[in-house]
PDB file of C-alpha atoms in Angstrom:
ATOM      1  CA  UNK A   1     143.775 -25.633   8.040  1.00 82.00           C
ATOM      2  CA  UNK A   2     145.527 -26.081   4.627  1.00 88.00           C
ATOM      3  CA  UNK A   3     147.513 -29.159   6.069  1.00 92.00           C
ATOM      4  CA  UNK A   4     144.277 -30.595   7.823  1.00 94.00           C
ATOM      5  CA  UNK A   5     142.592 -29.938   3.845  1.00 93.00           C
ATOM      6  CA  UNK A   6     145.538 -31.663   2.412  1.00 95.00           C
ATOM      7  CA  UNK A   7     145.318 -34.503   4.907  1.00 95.00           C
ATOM      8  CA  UNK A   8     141.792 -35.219   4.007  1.00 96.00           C
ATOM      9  CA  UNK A   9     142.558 -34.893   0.667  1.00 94.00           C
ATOM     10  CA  UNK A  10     144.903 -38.084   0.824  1.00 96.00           C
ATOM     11  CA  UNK A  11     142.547 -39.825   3.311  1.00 96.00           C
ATOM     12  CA  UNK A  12     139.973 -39.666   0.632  1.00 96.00           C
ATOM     13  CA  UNK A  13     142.280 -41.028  -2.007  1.00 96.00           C
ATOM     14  CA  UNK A  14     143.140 -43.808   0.187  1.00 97.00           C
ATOM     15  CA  UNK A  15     139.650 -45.109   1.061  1.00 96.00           C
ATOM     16  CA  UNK A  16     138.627 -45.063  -2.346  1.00 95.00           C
ATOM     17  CA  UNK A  17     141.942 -47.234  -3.161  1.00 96.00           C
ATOM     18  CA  UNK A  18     141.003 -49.879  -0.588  1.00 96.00           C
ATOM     19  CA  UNK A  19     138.170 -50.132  -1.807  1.00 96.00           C
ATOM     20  CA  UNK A  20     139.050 -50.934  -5.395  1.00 96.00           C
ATOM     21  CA  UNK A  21     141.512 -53.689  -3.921  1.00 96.00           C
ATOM     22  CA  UNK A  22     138.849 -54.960  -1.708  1.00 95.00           C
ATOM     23  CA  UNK A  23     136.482 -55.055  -4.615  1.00 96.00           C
ATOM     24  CA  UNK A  24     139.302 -56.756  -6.804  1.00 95.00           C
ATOM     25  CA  UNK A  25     140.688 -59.059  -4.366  1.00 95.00           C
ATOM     26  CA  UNK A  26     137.746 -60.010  -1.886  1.00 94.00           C
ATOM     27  CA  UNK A  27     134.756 -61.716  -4.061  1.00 95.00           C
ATOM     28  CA  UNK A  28     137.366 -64.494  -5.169  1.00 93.00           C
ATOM     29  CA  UNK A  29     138.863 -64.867  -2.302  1.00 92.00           C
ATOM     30  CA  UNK A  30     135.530 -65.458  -0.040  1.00 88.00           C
ATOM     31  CA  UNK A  31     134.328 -67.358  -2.808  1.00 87.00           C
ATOM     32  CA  UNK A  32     137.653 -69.755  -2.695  1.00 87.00           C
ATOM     33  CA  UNK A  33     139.027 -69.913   0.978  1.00 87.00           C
ATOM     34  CA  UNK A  34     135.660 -68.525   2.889  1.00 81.00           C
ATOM     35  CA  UNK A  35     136.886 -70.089   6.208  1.00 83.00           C
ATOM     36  CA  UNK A  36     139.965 -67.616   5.854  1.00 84.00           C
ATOM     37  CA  UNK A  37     137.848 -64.104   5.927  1.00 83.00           C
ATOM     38  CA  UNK A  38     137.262 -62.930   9.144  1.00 82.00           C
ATOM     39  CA  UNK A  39     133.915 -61.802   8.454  1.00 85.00           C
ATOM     40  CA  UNK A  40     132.323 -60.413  11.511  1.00 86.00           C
ATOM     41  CA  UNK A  41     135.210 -57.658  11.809  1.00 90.00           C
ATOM     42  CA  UNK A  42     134.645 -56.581   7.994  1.00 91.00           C
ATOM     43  CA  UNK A  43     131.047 -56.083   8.536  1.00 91.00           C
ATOM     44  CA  UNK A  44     131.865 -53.871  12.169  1.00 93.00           C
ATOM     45  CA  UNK A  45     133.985 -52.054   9.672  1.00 94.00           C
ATOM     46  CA  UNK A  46     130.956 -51.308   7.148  1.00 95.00           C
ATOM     47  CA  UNK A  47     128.663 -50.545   9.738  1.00 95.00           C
ATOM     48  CA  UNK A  48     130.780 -48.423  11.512  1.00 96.00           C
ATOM     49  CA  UNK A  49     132.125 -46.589   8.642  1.00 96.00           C
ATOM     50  CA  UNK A  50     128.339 -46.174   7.464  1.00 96.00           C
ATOM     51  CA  UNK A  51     127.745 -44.589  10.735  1.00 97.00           C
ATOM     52  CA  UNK A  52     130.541 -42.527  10.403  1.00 97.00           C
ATOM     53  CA  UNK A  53     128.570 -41.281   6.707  1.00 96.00           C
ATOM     54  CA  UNK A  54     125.609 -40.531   8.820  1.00 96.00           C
ATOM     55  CA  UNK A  55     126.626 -39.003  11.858  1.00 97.00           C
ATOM     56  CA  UNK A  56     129.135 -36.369  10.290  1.00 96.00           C
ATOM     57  CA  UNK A  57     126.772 -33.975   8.056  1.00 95.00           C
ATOM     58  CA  UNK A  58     124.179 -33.230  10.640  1.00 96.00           C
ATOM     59  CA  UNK A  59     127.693 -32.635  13.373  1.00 96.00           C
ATOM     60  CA  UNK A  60     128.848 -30.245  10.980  1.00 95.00           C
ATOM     61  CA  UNK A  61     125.412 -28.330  10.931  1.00 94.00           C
ATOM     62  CA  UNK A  62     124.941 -28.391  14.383  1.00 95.00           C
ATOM     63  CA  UNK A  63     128.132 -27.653  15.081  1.00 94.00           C
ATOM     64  CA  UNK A  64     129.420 -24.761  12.702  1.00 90.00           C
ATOM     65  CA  UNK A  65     131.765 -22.809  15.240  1.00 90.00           C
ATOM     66  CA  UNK A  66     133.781 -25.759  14.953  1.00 91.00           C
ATOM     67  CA  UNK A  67     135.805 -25.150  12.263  1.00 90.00           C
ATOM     68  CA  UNK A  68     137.150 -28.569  11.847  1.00 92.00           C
ATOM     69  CA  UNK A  69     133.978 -30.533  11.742  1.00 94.00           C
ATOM     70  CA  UNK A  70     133.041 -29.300   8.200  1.00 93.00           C
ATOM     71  CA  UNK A  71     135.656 -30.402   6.154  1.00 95.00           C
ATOM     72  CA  UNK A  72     135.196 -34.115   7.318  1.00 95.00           C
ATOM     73  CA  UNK A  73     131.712 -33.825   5.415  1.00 95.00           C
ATOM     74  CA  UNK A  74     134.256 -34.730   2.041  1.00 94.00           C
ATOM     75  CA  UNK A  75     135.295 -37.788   2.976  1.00 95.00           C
ATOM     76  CA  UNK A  76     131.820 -39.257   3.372  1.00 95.00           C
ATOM     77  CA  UNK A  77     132.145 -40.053  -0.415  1.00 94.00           C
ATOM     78  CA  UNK A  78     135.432 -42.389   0.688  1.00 95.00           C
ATOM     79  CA  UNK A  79     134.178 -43.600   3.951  1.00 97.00           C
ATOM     80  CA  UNK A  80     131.035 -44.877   1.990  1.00 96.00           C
ATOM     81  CA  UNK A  81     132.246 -46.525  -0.729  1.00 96.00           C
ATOM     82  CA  UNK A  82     134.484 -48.107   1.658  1.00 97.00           C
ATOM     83  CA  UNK A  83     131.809 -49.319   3.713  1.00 96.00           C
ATOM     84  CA  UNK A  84     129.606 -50.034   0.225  1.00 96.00           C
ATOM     85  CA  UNK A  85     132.406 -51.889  -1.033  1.00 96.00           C
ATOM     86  CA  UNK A  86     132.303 -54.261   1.656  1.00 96.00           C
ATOM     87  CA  UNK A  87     129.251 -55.648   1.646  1.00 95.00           C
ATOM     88  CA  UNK A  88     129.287 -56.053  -2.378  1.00 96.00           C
ATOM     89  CA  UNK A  89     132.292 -57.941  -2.096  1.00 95.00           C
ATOM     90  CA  UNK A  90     130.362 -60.180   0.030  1.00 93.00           C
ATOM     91  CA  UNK A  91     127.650 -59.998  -2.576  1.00 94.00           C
ATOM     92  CA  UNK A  92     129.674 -61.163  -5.502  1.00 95.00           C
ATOM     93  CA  UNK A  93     131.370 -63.875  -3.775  1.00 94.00           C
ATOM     94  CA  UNK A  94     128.095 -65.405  -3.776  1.00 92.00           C
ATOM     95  CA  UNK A  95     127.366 -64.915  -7.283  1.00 94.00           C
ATOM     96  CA  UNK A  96     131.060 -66.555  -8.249  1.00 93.00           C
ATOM     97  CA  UNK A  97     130.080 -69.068  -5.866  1.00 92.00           C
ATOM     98  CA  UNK A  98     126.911 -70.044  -7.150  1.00 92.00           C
ATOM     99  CA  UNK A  99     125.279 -67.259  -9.637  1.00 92.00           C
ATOM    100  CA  UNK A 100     122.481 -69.607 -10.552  1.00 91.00           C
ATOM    101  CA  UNK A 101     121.209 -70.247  -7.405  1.00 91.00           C
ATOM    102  CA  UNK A 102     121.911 -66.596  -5.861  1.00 90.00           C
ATOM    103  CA  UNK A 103     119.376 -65.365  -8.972  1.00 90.00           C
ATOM    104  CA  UNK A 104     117.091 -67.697  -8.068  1.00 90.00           C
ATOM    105  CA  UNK A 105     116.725 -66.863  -4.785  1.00 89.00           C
ATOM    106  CA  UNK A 106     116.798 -63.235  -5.384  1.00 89.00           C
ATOM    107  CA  UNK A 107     113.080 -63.416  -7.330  1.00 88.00           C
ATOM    108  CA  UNK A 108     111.881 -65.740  -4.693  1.00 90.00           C
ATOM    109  CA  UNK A 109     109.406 -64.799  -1.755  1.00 85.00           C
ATOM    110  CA  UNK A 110     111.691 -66.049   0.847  1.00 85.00           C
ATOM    111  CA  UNK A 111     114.437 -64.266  -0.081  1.00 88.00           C
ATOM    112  CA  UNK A 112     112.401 -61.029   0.988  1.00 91.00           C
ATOM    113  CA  UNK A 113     110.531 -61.991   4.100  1.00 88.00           C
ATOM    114  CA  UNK A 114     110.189 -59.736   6.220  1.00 85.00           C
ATOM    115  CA  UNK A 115     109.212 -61.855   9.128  1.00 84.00           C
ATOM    116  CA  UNK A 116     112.645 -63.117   9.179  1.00 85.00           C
ATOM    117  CA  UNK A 117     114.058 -59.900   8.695  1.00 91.00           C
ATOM    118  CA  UNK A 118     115.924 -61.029   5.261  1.00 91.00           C
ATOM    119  CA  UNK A 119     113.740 -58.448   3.485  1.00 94.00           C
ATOM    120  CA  UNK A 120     115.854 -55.436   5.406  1.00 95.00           C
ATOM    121  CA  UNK A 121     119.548 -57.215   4.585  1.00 93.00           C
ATOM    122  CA  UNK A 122     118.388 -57.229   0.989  1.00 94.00           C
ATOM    123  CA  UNK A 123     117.174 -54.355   0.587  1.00 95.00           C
ATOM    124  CA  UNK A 124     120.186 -52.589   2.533  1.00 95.00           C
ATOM    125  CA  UNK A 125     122.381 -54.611  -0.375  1.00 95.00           C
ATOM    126  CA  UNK A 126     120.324 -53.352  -3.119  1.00 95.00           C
ATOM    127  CA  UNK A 127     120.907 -49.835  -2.002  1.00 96.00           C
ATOM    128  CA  UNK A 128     124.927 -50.729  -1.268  1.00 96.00           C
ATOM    129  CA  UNK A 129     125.162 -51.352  -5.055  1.00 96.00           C
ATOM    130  CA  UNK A 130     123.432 -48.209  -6.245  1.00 95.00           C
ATOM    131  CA  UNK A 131     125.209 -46.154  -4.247  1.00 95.00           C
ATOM    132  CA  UNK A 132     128.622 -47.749  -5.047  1.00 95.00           C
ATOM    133  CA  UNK A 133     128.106 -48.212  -8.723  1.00 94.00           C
ATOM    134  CA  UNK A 134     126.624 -43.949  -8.832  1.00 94.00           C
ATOM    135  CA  UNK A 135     129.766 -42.847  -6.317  1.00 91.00           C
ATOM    136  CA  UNK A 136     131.658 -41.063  -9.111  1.00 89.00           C
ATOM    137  CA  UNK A 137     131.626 -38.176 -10.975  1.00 89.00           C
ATOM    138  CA  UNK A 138     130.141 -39.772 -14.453  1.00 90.00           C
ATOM    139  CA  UNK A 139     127.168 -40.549 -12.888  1.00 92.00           C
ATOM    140  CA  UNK A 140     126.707 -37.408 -11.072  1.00 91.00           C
ATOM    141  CA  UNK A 141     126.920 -35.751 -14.669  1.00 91.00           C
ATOM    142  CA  UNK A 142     124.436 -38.220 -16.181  1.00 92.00           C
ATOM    143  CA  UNK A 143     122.192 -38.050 -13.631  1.00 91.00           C
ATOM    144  CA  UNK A 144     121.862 -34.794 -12.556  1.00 91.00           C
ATOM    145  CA  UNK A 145     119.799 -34.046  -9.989  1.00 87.00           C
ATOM    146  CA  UNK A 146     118.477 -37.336  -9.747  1.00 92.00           C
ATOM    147  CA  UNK A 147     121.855 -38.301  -8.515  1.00 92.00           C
ATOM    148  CA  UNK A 148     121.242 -36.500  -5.273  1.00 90.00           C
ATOM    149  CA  UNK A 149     117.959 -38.638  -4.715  1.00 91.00           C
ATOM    150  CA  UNK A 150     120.101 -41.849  -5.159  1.00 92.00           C
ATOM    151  CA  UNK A 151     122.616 -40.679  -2.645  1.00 92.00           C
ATOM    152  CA  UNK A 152     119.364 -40.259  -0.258  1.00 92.00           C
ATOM    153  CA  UNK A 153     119.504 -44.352  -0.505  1.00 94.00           C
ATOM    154  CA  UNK A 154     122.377 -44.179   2.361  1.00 95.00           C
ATOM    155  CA  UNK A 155     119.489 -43.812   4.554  1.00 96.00           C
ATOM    156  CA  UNK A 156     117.869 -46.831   3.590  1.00 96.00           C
ATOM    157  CA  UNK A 157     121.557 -48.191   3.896  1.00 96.00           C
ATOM    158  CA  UNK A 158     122.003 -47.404   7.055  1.00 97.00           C
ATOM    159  CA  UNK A 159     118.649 -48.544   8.752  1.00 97.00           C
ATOM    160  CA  UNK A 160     117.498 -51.682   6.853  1.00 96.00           C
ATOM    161  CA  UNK A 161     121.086 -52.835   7.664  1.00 95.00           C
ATOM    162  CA  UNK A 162     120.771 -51.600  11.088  1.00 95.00           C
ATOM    163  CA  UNK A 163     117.315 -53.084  11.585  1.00 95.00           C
ATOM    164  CA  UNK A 164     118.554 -56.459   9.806  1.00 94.00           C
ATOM    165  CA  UNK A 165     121.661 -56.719  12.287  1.00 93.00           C
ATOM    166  CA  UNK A 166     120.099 -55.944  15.725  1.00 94.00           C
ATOM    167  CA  UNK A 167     117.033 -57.518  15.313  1.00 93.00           C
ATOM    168  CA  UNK A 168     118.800 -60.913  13.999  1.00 90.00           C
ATOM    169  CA  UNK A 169     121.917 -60.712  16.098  1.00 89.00           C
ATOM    170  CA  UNK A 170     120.864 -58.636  19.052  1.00 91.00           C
ATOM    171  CA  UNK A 171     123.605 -56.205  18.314  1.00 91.00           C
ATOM    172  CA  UNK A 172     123.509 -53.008  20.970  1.00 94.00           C
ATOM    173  CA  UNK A 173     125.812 -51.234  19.186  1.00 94.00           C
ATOM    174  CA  UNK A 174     124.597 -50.896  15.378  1.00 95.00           C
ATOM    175  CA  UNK A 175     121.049 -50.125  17.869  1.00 96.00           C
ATOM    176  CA  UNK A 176     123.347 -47.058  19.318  1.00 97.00           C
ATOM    177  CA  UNK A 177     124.627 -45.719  15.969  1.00 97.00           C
ATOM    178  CA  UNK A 178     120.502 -45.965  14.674  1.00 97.00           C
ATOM    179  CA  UNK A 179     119.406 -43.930  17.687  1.00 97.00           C
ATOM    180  CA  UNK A 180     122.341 -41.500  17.636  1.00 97.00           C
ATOM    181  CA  UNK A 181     121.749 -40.525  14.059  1.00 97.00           C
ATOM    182  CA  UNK A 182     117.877 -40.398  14.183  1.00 97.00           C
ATOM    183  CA  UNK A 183     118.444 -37.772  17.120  1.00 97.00           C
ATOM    184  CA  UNK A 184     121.416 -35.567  15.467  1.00 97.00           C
ATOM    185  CA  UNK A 185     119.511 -35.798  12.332  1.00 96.00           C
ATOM    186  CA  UNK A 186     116.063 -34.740  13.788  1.00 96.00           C
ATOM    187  CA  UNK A 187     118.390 -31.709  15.710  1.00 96.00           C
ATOM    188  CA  UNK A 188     120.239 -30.510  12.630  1.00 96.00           C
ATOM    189  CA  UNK A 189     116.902 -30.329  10.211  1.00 94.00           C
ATOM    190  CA  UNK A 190     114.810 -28.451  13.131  1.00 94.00           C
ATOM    191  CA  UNK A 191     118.525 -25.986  13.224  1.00 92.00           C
ATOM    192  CA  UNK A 192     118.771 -25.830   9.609  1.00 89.00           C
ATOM    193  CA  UNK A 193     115.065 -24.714   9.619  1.00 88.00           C
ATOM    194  CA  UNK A 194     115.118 -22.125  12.496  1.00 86.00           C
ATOM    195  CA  UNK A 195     118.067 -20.824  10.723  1.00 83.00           C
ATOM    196  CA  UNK A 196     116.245 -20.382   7.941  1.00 81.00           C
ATOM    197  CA  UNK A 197     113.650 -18.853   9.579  1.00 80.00           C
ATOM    198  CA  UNK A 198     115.573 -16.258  10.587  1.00 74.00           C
ATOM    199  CA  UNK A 199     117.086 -15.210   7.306  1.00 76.00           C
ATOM    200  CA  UNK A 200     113.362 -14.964   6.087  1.00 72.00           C
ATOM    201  CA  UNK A 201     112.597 -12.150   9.124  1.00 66.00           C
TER     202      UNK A 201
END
């Protein structure tokens, strides 16, 4: 187990290191060869390693004789920044590209329709940036408890950018990863509460 810690440990330290670099090397590169990024495989990686955020917390409650499963619960702080890191790479490619017009957009209707489904991609990049920019230990000091109802935002995350991608690209699999959370969530609260429960008797 202290190998498996250890190994975790460095995982962690490694996904938060990528995503510096991607964060440092990304934007300017979109902004200045975009035909070079292979986008669609970058944004599998986000939404998969989002799911990954998702899916692992209400595993380890429903699953606490497995000893193993816990532990992974620490890297959700590297797997989301990761996955965070991304799609605000993305984001300020635009703004090098064109920080006027992004702006401008960004107060207009249009830019949060919802009948086009733009108003769930923005909103899921809103929430990318808050949780990326509050993903550290300063903020968790300055904000206190509030910092746990920022971190809440993954679930906004996670299904306006789930809701934005299948609905605008038809995408089974993001739909699979929405449905599989919303049931192991929904099974680890109605645990965590019988659990509960029982303590109280």
């Amino acid at each position: 187990m202290k190998l498996y810690l250890t190994l975790i440990k460095h995982t962690q330290l490694s996904l938060l290191t990528i995503s510096i670099a991607l964060l440092a090397i990304l934007p300017s590169w979109q902004a200045l060869a975009p035909d070079q990024i292979p986008t669609s495989p970058l944004y599998f990686l986000a939404h998969t390693s989002l799911f990954f955020v998702m899916v692992i917390r209400p595993l380890a409650d429903l699953l606490p004789q497995y000893q193993f499963v816990r532990p992974l619960v620490i890297l959700r702080k590297g797997v989301g920044v990761f996955s965070a890191a991304i799609i605000v790479s993305f984001i300020l490619s635009k703004i090098i590209m064109d920080a006027g017009g992004y702006f401008e957009n960004f107060f207009s209707l249009d830019y949060w329709s919802v009948t086009s489904l733009a108003f769930f991609a923005h909103s899921a990049d809103i929430t990318a940036v808050l949780l990326l920019v509050t993903s550290n230990n300063l903020s968790k000091k300055i904000l206190g408890l509030n910092w746990k109802r920022i971190q809440k935002l993954s679930y906004v995350y996670f299904y306006a950018s789930g809701i934005y991608v299948f609905g605008s690209f038809g995408d089974t699999l993001v739909l699979s990863y929405m449905v599989i959370v919303t049931v192991l969530t929904g099974l680890a609260y109605l645990s965590n509460k019988q659990r509960t429960a029982l303590k109280t008797t």
